[in-house]
CSV table of N, CA and C in Angstrom, one decimal:
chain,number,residue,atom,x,y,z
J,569,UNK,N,-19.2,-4.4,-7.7
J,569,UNK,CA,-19.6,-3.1,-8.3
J,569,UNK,C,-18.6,-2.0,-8.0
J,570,UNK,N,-17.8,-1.6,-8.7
J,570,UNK,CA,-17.2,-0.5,-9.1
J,570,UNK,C,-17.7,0.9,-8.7
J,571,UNK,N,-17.5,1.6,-8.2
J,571,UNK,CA,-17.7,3.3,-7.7
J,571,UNK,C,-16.7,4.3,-8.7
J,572,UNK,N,-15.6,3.9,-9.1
J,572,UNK,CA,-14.7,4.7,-9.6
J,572,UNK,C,-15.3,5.2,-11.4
J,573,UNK,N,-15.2,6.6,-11.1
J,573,UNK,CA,-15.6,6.9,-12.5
J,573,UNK,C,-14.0,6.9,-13.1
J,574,UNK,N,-14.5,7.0,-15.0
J,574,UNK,CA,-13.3,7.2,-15.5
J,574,UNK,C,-12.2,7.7,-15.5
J,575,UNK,N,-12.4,9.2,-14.3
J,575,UNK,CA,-11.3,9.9,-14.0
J,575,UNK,C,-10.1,9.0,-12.8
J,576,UNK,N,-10.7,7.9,-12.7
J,576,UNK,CA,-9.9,7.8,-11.3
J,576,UNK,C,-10.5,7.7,-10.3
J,577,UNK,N,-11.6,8.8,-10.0
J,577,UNK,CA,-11.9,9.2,-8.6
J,577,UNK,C,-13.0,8.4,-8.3
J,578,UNK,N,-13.3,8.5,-6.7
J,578,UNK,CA,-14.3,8.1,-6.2
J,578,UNK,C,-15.1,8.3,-5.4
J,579,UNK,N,-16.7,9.1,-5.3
J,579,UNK,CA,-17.1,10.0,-4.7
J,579,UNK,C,-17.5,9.6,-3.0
J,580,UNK,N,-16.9,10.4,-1.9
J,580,UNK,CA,-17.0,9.6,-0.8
J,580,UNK,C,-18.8,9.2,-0.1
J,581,UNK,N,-19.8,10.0,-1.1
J,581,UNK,CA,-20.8,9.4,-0.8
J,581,UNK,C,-21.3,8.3,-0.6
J,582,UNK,N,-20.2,7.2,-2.1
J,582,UNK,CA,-20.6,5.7,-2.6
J,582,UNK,C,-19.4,5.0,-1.7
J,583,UNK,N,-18.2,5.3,-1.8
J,583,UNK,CA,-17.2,4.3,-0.6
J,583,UNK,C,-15.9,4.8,-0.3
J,584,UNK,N,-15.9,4.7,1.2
J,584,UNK,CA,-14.5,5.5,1.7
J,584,UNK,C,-13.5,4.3,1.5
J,585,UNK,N,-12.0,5.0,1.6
J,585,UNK,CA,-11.0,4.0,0.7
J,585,UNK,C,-11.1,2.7,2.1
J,586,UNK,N,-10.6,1.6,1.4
J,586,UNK,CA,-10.2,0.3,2.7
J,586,UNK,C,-9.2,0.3,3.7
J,587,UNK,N,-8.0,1.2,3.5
J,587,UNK,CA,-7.4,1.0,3.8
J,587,UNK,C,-6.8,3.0,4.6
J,588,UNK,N,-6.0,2.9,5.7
J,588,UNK,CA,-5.7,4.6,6.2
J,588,UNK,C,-4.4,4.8,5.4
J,589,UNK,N,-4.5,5.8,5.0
J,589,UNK,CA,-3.6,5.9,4.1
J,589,UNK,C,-3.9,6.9,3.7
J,590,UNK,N,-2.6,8.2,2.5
J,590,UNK,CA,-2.9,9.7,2.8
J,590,UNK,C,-3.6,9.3,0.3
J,591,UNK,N,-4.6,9.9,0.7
J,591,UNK,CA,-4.9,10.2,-0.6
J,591,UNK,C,-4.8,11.2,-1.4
J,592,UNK,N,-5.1,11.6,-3.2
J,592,UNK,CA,-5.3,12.9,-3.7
J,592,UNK,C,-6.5,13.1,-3.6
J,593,UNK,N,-7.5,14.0,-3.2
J,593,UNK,CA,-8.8,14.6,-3.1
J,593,UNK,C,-8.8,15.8,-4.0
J,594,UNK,N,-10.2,16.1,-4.3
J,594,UNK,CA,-10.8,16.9,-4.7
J,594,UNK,C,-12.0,17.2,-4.1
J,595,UNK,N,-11.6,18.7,-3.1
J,595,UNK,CA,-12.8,19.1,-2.4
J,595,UNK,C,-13.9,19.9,-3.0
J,596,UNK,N,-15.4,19.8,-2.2
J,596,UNK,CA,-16.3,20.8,-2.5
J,596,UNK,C,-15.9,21.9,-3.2
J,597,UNK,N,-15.0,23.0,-2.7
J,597,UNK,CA,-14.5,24.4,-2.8
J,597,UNK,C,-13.4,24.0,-4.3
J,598,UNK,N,-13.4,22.7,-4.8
J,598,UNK,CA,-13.2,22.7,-5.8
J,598,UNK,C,-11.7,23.0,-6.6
J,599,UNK,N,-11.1,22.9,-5.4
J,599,UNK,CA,-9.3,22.4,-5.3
J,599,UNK,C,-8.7,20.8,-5.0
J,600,UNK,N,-7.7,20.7,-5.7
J,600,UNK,CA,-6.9,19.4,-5.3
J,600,UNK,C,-6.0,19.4,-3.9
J,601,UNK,N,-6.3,18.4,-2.8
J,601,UNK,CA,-5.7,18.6,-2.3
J,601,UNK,C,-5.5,17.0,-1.8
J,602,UNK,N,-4.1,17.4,-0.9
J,602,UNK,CA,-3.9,15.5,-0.4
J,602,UNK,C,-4.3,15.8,1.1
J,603,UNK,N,-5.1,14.3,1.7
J,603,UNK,CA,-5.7,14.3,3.2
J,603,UNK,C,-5.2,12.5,3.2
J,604,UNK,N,-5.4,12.7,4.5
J,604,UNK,CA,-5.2,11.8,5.2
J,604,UNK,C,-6.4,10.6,5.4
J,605,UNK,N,-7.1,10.2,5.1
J,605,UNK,CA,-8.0,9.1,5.8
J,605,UNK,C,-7.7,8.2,7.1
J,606,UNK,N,-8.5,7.9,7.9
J,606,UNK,CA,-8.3,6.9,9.0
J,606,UNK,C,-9.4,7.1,10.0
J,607,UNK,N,-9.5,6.4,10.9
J,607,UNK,CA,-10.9,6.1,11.9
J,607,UNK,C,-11.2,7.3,11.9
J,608,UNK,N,-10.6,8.4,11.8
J,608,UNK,CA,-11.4,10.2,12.4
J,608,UNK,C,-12.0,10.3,11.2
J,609,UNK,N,-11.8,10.3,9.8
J,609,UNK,CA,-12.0,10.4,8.4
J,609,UNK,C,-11.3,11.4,7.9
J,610,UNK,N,-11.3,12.3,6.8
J,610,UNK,CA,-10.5,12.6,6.2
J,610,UNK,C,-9.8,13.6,7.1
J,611,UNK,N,-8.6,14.1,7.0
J,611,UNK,CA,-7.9,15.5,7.0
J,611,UNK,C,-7.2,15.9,6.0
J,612,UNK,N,-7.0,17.1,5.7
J,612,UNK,CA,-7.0,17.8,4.8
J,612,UNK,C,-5.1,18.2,4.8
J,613,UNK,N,-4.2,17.7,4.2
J,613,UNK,CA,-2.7,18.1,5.0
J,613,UNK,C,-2.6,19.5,4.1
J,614,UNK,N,-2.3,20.2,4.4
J,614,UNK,CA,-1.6,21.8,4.0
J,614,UNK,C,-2.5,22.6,4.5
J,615,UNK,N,-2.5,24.2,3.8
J,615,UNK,CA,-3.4,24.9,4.4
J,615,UNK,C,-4.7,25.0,4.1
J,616,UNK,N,-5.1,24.4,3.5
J,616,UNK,CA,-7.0,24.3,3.1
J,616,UNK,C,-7.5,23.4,4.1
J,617,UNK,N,-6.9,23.6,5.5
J,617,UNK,CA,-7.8,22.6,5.8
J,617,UNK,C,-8.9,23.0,6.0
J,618,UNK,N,-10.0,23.5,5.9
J,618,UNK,CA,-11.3,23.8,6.3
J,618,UNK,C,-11.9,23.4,4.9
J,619,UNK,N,-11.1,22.8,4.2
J,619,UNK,CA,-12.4,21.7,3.0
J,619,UNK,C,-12.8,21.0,3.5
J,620,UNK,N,-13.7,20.7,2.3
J,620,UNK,CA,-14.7,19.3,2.6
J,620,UNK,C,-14.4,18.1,1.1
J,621,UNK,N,-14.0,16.9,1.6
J,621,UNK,CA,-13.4,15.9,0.6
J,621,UNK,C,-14.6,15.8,0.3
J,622,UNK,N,-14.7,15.3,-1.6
J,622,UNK,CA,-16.0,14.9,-1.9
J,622,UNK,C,-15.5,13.7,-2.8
J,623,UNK,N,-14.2,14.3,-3.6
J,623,UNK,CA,-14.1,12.7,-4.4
J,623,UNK,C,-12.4,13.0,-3.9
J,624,UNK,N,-12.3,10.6,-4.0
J,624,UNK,CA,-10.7,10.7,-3.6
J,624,UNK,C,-10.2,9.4,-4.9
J,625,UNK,N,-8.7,10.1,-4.7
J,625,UNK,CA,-8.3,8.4,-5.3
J,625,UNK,C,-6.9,8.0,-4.5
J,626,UNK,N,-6.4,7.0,-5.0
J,626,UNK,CA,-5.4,6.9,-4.6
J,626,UNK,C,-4.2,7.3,-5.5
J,627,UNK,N,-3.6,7.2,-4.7
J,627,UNK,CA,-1.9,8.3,-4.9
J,627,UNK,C,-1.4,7.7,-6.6
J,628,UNK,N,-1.5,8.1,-7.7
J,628,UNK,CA,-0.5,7.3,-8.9
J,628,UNK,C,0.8,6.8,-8.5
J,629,UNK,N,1.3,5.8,-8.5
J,629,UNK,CA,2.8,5.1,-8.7
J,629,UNK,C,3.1,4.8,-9.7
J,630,UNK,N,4.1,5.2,-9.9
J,630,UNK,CA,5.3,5.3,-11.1
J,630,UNK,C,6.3,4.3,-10.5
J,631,UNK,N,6.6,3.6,-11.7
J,631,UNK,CA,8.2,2.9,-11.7
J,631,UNK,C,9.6,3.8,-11.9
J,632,UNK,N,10.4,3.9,-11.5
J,632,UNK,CA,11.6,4.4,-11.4
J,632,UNK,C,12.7,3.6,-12.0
């Protein structure tokens, strides 16, 4: 079963990512921002850190 809506994202209520690794988020306060996941759970890298992550996805890769 799938959690990922169409957009991509995936709300951290239904499942945190598998692996630690830095994601794109979309917090509560309703900004894009990239955080970090791992055993502590999210952080927030720049200056918003006092969000709260609600949906994440993983990073897009592009071919070069």
């Amino acid at each position: 079963m799938s959690f990922v809506g169409e957009d991509g994202y995936c709300h951290v209520m239904n499942a945190n990512p598998k692996k630690y690794d830095t994601y794109l988020v979309k917090t509560e306060e309703g900004t894009y921002e990239f955080a970090h996941y791992n055993i502590g759970g999210w952080h927030i890298q720049g200056d918003n850190k006092g969000a709260t992550v609600r949906l994440w996805r993983e990073l897009p890769v592009t071919d070069q």
